[in-house]
Short mmCIF file of C-alpha atoms in Angstrom, two decimals:
data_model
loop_
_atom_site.label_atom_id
_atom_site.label_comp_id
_atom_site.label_asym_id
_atom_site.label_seq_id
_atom_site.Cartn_x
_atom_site.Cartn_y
_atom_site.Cartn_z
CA UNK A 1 56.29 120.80 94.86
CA UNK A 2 57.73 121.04 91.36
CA UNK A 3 55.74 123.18 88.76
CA UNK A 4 56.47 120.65 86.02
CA UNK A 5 55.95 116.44 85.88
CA UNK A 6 57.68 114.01 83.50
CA UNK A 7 57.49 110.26 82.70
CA UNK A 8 60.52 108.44 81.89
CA UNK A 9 60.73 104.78 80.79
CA UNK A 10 63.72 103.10 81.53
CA UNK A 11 63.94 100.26 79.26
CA UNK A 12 64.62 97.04 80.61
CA UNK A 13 66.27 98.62 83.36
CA UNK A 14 66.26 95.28 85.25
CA UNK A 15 68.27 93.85 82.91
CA UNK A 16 70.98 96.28 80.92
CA UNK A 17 72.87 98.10 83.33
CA UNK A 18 76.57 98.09 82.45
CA UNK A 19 78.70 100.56 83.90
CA UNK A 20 76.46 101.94 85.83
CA UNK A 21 74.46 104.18 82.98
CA UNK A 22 71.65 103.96 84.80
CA UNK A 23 73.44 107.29 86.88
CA UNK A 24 71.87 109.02 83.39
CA UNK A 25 68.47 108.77 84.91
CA UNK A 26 70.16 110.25 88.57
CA UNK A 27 71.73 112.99 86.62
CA UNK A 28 68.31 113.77 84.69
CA UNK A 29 66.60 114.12 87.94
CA UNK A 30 69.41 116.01 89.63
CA UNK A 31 69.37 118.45 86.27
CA UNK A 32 65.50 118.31 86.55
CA UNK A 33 65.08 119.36 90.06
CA UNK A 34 67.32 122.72 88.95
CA UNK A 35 64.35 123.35 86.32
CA UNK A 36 61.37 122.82 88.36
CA UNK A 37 60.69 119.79 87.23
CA UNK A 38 59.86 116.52 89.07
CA UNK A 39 60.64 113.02 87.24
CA UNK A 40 59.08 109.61 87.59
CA UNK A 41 60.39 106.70 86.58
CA UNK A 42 59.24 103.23 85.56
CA UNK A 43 60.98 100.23 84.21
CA UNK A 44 59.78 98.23 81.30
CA UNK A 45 61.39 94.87 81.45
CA UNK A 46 60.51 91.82 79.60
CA UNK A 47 56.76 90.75 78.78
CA UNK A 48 55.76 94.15 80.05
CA UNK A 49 53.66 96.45 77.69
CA UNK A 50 54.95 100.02 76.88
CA UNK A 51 52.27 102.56 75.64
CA UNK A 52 54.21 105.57 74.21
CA UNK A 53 51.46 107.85 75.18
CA UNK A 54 51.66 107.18 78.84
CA UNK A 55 55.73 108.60 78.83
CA UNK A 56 57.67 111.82 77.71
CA UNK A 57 61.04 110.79 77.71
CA UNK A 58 62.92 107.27 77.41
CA UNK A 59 66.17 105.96 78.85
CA UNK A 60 67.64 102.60 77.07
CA UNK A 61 71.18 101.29 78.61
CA UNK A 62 73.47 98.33 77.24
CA UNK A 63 74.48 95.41 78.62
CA UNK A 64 76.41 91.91 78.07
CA UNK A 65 75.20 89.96 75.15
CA UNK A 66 73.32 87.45 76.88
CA UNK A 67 71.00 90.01 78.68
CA UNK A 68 71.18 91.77 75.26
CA UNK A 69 70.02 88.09 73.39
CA UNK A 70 66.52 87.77 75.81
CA UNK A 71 65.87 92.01 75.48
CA UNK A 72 66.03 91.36 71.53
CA UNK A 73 63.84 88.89 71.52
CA UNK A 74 61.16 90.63 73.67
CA UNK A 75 61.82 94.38 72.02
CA UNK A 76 60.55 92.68 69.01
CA UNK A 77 57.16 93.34 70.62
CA UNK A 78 57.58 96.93 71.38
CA UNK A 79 58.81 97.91 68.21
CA UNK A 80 55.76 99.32 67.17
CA UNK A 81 55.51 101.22 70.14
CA UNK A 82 58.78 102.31 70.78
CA UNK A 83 58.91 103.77 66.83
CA UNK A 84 55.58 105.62 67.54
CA UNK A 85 57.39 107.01 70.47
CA UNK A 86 60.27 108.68 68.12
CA UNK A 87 58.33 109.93 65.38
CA UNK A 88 56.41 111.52 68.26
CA UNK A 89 59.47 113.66 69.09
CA UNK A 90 59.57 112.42 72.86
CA UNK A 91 63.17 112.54 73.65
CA UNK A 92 65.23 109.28 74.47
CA UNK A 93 68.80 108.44 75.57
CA UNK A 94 70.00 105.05 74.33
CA UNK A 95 73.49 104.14 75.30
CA UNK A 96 76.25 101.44 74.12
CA UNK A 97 73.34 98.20 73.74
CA UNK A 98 70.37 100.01 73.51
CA UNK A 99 71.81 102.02 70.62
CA UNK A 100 72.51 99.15 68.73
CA UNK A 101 69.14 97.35 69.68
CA UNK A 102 67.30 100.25 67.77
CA UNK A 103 69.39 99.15 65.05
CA UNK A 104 69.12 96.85 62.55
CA UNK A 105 71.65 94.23 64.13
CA UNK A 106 74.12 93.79 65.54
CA UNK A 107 77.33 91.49 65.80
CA UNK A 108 78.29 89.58 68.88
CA UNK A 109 81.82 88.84 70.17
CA UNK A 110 81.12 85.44 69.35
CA UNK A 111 80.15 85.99 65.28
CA UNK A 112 76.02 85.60 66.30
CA UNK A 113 73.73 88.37 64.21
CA UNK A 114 71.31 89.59 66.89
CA UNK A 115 68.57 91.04 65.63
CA UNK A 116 67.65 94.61 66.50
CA UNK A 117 64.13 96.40 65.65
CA UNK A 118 65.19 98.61 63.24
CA UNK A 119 63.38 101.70 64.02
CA UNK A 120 66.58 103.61 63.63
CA UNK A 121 68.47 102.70 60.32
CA UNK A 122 72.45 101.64 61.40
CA UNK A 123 73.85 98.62 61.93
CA UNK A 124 76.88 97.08 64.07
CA UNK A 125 79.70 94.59 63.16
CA UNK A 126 82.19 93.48 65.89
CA UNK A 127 85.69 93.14 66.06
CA UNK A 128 88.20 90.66 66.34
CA UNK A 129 89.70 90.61 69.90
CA UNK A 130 90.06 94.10 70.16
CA UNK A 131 87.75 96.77 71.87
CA UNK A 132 87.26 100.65 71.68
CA UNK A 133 88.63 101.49 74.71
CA UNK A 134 89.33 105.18 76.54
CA UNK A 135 88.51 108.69 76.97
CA UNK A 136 86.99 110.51 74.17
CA UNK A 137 85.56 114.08 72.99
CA UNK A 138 83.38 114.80 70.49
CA UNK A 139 82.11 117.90 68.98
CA UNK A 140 78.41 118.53 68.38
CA UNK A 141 78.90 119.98 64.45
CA UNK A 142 75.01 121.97 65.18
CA UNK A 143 75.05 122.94 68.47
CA UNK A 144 78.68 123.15 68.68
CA UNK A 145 78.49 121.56 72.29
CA UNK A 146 82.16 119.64 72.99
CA UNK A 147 80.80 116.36 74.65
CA UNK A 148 83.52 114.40 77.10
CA UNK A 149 82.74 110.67 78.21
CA UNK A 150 84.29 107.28 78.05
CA UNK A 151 84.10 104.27 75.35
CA UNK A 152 83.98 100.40 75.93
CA UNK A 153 83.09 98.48 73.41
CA UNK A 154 83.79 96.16 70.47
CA UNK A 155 81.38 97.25 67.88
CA UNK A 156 81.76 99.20 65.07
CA UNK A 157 78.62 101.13 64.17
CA UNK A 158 77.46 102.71 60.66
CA UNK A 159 74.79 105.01 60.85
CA UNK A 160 72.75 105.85 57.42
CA UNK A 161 72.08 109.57 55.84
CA UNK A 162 68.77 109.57 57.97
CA UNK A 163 70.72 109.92 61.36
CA UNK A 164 73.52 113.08 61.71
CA UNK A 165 76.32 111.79 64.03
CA UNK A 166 75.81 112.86 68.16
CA UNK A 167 79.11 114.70 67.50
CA UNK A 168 82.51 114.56 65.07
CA UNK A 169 85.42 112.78 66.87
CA UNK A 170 87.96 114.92 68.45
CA UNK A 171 89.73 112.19 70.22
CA UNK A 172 89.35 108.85 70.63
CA UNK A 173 87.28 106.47 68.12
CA UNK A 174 83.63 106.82 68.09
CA UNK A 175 81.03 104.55 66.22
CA UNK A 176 83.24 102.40 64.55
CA UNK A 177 87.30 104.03 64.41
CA UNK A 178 86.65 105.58 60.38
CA UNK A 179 84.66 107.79 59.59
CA UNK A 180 84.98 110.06 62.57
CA UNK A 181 81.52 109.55 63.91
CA UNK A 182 79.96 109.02 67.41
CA UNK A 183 76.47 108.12 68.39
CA UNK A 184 73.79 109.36 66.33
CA UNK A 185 70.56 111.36 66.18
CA UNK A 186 67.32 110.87 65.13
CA UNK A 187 64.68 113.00 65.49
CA UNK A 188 64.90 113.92 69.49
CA UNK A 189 66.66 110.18 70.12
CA UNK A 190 70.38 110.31 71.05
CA UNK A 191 72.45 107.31 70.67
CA UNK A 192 76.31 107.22 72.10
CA UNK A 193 78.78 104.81 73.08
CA UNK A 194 79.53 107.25 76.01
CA UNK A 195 79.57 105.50 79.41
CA UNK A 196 80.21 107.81 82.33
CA UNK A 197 77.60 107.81 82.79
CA UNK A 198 77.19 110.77 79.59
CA UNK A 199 74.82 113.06 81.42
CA UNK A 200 77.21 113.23 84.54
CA UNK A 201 79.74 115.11 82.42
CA UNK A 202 77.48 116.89 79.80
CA UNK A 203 74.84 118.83 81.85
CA UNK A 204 74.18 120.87 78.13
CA UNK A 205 73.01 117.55 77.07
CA UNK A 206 70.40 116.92 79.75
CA UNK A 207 68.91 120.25 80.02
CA UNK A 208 68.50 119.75 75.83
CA UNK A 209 66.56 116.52 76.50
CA UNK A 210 64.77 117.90 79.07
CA UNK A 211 63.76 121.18 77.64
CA UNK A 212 62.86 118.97 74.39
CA UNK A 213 60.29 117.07 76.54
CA UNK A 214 58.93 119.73 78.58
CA UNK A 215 58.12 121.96 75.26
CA UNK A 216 56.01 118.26 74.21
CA UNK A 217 54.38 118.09 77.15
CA UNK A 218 53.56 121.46 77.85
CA UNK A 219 53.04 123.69 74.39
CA UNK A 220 52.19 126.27 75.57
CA UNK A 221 54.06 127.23 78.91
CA UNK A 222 56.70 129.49 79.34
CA UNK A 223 60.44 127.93 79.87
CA UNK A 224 62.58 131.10 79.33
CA UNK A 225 63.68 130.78 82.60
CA UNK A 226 64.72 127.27 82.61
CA UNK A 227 66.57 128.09 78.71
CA UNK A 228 68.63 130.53 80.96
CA UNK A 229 69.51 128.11 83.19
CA UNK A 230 73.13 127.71 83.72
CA UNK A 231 73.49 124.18 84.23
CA UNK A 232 76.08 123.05 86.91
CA UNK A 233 77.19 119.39 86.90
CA UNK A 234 78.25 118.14 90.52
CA UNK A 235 79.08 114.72 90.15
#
């Protein structure tokens, strides 16, 4: 048995699935097991209550815009509890529609504003007939990490001076094709347009999220050994 337990929410994980992100969660267990560290997982879908205290990490995917529409209107209902979840410091991944859901709002292909919850402070226009489309690397400008994924989408996120960027664009477009930006971070939540899925390809990434909620859940235990780690994606 594993010396260490962890919760993880995956948010509306019945509904917002595209391009398979939900291999984020495999790749967190997979990175997990190589810690000590067993994960369980339970979805929180629509009309379902989430109580932050009852979960030490998070995992929020996209979708298409209709799926996106009904999760907006039922996140409205969480926000509370997902915001006490950040400014706990509990770690969560948020990808493509989830990223902009903890947004203000964002822009649909067809010109509708869909309302996010606003516990993070960026917002998301869309483009005209024309998507972000390809391989991209980023650079982590703190950690100096060099992050490789994918992109797919058509909007064009601004972040605000609360939130640093996930990474500076080394190729590729990023948030929004300007201002050399990708994803963002808040606290311990990291936002990307990475599909991949992200974790798959960053293994640095995961064992940061996971160390982040291990140290939360356990204070005062000892994870030198798991810090050494060298981390060996297989996918």
């Amino acid at each position: 048995m594993a010396s260490y337990h962890l919760r993880l929410a995956h948010l509306y994980g019945d509904l917002l699935n595209t391009y398979g992100d939900v291999g984020n969660i495999t790749a967190l267990k997979y990175y997990a097991q190589q810690m000590d560290t067993e994960i369980d997982v339970q979805v929180i879908s629509i009309e379902n209550d989430f109580d932050p205290d009852q979960f030490d990490l998070a995992f929020f995917g996209g979708g298409q815009d209709y799926e996106q529409m009904i999760v907006s209107q039922d996140i409205q209902t969480k926000k509370a509890a997902i915001e006490k979840f950040i400014d706990d410091e509990k770690p969560m991944l948020a990808i493509c529609g989830g990223y902009q859901l903890l947004g203000h709002y964002y822009i649909g292909a067809n010109g509708e504003k869909i309302q996010g919850i606003g516990v993070l402070d960026h917002y998301t226009l869309s483009q005209d007939n024309h998507r972000f489309i390809g391989d991209i690397e980023i650079k982590n400008e703190l950690t100096g990490e060099i992050y490789h994924g994918f992109e797919n989408h058509n909007g064009r996120t601004f972040i605000d001076e609360s939130e640093r960027p996930l990474g500076k664009v080394v190729s590729g477009n990023g948030n929004n094709g300007e201002d050399q930006t990708e994803g963002a971070i808040y606290k311990q939540t990291y936002c990307t347009y990475f599909h991949g899925p992200i974790l798959t390809r960053n293994g640095q990434l995961a064992k940061r999220i996971l160390l982040q909620a291990l140290r939360k859940k356990y204070p005062t235990a000892d994870f030198s050994k798991q810090e050494a780690l060298e981390i060996k994606p297989t996918f």
